[in-house]
Coordinates of C-alpha atoms and ligand atoms in Angstrom, one line a residue:
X20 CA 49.0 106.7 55.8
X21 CA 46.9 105.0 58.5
X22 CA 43.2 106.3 59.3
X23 CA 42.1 106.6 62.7
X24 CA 39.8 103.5 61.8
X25 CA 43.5 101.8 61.5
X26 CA 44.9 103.4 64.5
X27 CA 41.9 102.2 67.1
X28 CA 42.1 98.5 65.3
X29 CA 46.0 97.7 66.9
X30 CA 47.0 95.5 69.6
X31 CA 44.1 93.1 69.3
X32 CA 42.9 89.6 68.3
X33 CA 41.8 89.0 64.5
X34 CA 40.3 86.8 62.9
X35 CA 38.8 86.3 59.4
X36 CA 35.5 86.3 58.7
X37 CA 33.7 83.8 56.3
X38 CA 33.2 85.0 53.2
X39 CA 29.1 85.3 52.8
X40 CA 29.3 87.4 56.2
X41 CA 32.1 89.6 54.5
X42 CA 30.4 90.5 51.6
X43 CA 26.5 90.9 53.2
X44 CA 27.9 92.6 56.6
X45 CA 31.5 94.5 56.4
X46 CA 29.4 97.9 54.8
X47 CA 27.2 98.1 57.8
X48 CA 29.8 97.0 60.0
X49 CA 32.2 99.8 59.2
X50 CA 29.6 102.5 59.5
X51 CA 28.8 101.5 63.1
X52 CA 32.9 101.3 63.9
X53 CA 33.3 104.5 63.1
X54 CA 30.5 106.0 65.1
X55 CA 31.9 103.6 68.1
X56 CA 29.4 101.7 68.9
X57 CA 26.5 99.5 68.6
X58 CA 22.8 101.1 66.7
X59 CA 19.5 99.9 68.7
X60 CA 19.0 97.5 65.6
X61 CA 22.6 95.5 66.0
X62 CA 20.7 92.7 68.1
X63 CA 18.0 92.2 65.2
X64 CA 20.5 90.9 62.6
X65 CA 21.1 87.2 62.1
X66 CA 25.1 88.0 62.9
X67 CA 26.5 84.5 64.9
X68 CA 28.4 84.5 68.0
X69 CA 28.1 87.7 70.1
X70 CA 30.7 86.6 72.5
X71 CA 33.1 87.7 69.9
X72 CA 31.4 90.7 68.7
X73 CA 32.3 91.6 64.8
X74 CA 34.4 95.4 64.7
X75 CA 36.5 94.5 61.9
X76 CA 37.0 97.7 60.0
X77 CA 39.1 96.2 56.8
X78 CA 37.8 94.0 54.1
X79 CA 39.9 91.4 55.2
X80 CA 39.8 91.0 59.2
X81 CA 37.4 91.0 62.3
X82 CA 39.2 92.5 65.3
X83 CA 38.1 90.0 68.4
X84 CA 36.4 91.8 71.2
X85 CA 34.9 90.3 74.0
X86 CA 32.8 92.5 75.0
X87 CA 31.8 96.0 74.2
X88 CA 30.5 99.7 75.2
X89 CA 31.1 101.0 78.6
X90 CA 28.9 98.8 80.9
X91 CA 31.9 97.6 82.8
X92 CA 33.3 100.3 85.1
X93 CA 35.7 98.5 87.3
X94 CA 39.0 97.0 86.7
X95 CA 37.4 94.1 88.5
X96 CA 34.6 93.4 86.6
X97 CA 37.2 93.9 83.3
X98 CA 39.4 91.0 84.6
X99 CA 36.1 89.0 85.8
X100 CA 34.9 88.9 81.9
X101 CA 38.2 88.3 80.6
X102 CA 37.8 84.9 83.0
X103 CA 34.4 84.4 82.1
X104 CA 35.1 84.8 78.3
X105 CA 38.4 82.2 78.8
X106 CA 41.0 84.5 77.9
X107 CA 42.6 84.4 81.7
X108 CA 42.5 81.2 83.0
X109 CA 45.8 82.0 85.3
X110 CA 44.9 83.1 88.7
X111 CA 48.6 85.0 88.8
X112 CA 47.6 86.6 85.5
X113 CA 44.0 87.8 87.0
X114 CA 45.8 89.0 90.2
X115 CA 47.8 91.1 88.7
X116 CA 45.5 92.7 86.2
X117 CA 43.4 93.3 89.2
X118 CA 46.4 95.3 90.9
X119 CA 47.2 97.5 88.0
X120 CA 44.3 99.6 87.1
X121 CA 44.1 99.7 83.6
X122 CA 42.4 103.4 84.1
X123 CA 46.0 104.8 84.9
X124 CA 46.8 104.3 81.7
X125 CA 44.4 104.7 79.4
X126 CA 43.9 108.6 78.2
X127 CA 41.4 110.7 80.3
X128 CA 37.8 110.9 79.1
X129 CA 38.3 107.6 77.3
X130 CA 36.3 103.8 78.5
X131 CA 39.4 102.4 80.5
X132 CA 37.3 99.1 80.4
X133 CA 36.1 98.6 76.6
X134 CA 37.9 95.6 75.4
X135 CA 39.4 97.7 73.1
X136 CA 42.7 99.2 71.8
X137 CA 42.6 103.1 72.2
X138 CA 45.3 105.9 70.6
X139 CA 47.2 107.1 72.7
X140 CA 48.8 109.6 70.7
X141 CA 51.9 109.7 68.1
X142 CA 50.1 107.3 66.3
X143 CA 50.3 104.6 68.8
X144 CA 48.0 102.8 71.2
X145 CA 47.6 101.1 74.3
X146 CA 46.4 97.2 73.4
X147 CA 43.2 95.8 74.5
X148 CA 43.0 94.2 77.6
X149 CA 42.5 90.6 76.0
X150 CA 45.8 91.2 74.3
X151 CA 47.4 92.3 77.1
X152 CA 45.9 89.0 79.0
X153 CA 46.6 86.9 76.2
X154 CA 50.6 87.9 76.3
X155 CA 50.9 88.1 80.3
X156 CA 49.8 84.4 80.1
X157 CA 52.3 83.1 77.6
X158 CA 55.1 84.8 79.6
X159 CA 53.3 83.1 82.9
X160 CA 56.5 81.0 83.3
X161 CA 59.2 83.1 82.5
X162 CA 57.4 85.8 84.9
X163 CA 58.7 84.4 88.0
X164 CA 59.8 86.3 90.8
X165 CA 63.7 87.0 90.5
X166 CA 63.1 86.5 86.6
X167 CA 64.4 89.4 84.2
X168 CA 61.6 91.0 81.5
X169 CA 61.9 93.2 78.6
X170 CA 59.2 95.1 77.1
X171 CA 59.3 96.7 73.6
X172 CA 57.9 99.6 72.6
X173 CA 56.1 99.9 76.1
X174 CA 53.6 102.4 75.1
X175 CA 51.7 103.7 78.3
X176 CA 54.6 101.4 80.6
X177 CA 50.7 99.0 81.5
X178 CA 52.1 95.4 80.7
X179 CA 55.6 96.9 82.3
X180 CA 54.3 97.2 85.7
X181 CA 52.3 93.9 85.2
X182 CA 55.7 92.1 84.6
X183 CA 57.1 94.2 87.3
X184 CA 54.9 92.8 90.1
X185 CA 55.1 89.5 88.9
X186 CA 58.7 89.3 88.5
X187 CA 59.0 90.9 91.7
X188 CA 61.8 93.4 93.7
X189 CA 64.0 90.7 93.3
X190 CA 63.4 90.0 89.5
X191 CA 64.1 93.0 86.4
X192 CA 61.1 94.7 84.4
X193 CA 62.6 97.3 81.5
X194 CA 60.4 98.6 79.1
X195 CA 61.8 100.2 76.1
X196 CA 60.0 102.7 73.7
X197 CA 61.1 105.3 71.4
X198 CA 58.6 108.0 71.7
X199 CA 60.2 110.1 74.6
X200 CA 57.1 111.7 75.3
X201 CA 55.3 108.4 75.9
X202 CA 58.2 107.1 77.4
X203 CA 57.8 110.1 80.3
X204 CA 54.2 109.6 80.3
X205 CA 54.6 105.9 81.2
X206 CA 56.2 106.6 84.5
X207 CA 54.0 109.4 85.4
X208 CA 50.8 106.3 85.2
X209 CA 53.2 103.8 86.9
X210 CA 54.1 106.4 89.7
X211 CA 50.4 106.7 89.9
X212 CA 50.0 102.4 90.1
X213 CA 50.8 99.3 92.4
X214 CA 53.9 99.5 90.7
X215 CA 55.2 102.9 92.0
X216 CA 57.5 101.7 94.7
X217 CA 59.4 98.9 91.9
X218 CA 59.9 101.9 90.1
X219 CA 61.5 104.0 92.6
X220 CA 63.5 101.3 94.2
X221 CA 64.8 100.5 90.7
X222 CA 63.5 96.8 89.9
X223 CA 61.1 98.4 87.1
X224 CA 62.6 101.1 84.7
X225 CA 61.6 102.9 81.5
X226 CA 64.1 103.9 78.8
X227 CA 63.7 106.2 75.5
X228 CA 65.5 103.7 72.6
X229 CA 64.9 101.9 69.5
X230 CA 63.4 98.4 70.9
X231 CA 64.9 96.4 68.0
X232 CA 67.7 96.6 70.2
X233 CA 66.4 95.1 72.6
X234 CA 68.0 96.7 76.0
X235 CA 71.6 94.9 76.5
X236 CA 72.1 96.7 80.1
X237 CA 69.6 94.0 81.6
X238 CA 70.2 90.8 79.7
X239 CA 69.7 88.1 79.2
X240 CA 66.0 87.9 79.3
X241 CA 63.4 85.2 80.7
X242 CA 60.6 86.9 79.2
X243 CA 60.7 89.6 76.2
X244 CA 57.0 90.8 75.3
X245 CA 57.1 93.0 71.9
X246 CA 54.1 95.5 71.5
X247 CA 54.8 96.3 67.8
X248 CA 54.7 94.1 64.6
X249 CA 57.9 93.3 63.0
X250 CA 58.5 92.5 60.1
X251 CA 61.1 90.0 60.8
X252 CA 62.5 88.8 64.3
X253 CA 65.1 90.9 65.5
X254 CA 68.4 89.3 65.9
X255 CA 68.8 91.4 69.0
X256 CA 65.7 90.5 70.3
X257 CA 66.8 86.6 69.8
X258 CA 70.3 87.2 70.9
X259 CA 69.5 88.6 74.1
X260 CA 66.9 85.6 75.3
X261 CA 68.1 83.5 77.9
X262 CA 68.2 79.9 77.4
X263 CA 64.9 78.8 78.3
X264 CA 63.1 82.3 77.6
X265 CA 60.7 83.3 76.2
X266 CA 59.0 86.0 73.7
X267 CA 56.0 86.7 72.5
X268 CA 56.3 88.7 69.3
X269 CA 53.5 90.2 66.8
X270 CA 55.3 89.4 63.0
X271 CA 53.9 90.3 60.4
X272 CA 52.8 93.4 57.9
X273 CA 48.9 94.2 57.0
X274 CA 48.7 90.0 58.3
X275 CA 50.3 89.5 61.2
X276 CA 50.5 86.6 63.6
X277 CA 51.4 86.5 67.5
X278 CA 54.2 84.1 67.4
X279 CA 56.0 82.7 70.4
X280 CA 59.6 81.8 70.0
X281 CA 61.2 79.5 72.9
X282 CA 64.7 79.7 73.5
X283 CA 65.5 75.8 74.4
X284 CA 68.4 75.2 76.3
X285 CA 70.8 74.0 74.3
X286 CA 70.0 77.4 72.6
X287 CA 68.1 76.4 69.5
X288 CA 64.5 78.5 69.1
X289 CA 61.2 76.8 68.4
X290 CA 58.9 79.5 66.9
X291 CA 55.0 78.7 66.7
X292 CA 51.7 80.9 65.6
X293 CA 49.4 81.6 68.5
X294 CA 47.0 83.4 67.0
X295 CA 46.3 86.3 64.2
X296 CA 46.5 89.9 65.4
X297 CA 47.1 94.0 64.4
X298 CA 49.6 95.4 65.9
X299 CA 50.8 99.1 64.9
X300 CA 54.5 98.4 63.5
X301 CA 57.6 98.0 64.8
X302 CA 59.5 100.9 62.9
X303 CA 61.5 104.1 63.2
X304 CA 60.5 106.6 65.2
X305 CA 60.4 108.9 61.9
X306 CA 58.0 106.3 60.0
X307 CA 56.0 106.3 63.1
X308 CA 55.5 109.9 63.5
X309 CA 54.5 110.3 59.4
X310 CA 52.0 107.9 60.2
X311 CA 53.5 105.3 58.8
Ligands
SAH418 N1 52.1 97.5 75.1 C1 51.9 98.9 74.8 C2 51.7 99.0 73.3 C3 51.9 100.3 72.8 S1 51.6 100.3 71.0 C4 50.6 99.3 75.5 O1 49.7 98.6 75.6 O2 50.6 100.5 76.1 C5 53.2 99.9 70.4 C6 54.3 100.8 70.9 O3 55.5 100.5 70.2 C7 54.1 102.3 70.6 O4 54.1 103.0 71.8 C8 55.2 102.7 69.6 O5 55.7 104.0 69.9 C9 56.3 101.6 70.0 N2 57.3 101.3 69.0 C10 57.2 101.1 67.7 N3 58.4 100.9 67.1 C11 59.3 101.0 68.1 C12 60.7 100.8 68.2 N4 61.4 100.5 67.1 N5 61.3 100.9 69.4 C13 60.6 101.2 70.5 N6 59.3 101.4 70.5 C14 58.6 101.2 69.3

């Protein structure tokens, strides 16, 4: 069964920490997750680069944030750190970050800003905007307007509408997830966003379903963004790429790795690591709902 500690660590970068700062630091560094946030004495200790500040809460992993607490209360300045910090380099991928406010989505009372995941509910959450950066920048090419996306397990329907606008009236966004509830709650934000009018003119849609499916209705695919760990590749997933596609896919179990799988064009796949992450699991909606 996951812990909350669990819950608030998916859908963000991780990486591993040396060992002397595992053993001397992970104690105190789990305390202070758990109260959320930084004590007055965090910038006394001899911990190395604070651009990545350290929030791993597991033995084995340091989730990657790029900034923390609540300082930042525009969507603006959010998308101007994630430049400054080199995580968006595209100008397409900081436009349209900029035009969906990640506060739509997030749940009210929490930091929309915090480059953090945050529970959303039914044991799920809505990824941290460097993951959510990270992925809109690998599917940068297959994003085009006219272009067809899919987007598993599409949470809070956020990286939907970004692959909406960027694919354009023209182009197909479809999110798929198999919470119903979230699934209705992701077009109440996206009515609320830039997005709205994609939505109601039909270029953008949200569907209840099991995303290892993938969503045969609209493909082939250009882009397919997964928002769920699997443990293997879903054939369905790979079947319904179109040659020269793209997807960006967390695999994996307690280690998981962001791996992007090209579709070449004489329909072969190429499959490399990007980085390693923790991603709540791609599963049945029963699993899900026992908390894992
Ligand atoms: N990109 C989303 C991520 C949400 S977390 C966001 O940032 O808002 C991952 C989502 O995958 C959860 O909402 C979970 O309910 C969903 N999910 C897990 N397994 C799934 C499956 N088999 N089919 C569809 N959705 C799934």
């Amino acid at each position: 069964m996951m812990n909350l500690s669990t819950v608030i660590a998916c859908g963000c970068r991780y990486r591993t920490p040396p060992i002397n700062q595992l053993l001397n630091y992970t104690p105190f560094l789990h305390l202070h997750l758990h109260l959320q946030g930084r004590p007055p004495s965090f910038n006394n200790l001899n911990l190395p680069n604070f651009n990545l500040l350290p929030t791993g809460n597991c033995l084995f992993f340091r989730m990657e944030r790029f900034w923390s607490g609540s300082g930042i209360n525009k969507n603006k300045q959010m998308v101007e750190h994630l430049q400054r910090y080199g995580v968006i380099s595209s100008m397409k991928v900081a436009e349209v970050m900029e035009t969906i406010d990640r506060a739509i989505f997030v749940p009210d009372g929490t930091s929309a800003y915090v480059d953090s995941p945050m529970p959303i509910g039914y044991n799920a959450t809505i990824s941290a905007p460097h993951m959510h950066a990270t992925c809109l920048q690998l599917l940068e090419e297959n994003l085009q307007p006219g272009m067809h996306a899919l987007d598993v397990g599409s949470g809070t329907g956020y990286l939907t509408a970004c692959f909406a606008i960027m694919v354009g009236p023209q182009g197909r966004a479809v999110g798929v997830e198999h919470i119903p509830e979230l699934v209705a709650s992701s077009i109440k934000n996206i009515e609320k966003s830039a997005a709205a009018t994609l939505l109601k003119e039909g270029s953008l849609s949200l569907h209840a379903g099991d995303g290892r499916q993938g969503w045969p209705e609209c493909a082939p695919y250009d882009a397919i963004h997964v928002g769920a760990a699997a443990p293997e590749i879903p054939q369905p997933l790979i079947d319904q790429l179109k040659p020269g596609g793209r997807m960006v896919i967390p695999v994996g179990n307690m280690f998981q790795d962001l791996k992007v799988v090209d579709k070449n064009l004489d329909g072969s796949i190429s499959i490399r690591s990007e980085t390693s992450v923790r991603y709540v699991p791609l599963t049945s909606r029963d699993a899900q709902l026992r908390g894992y």
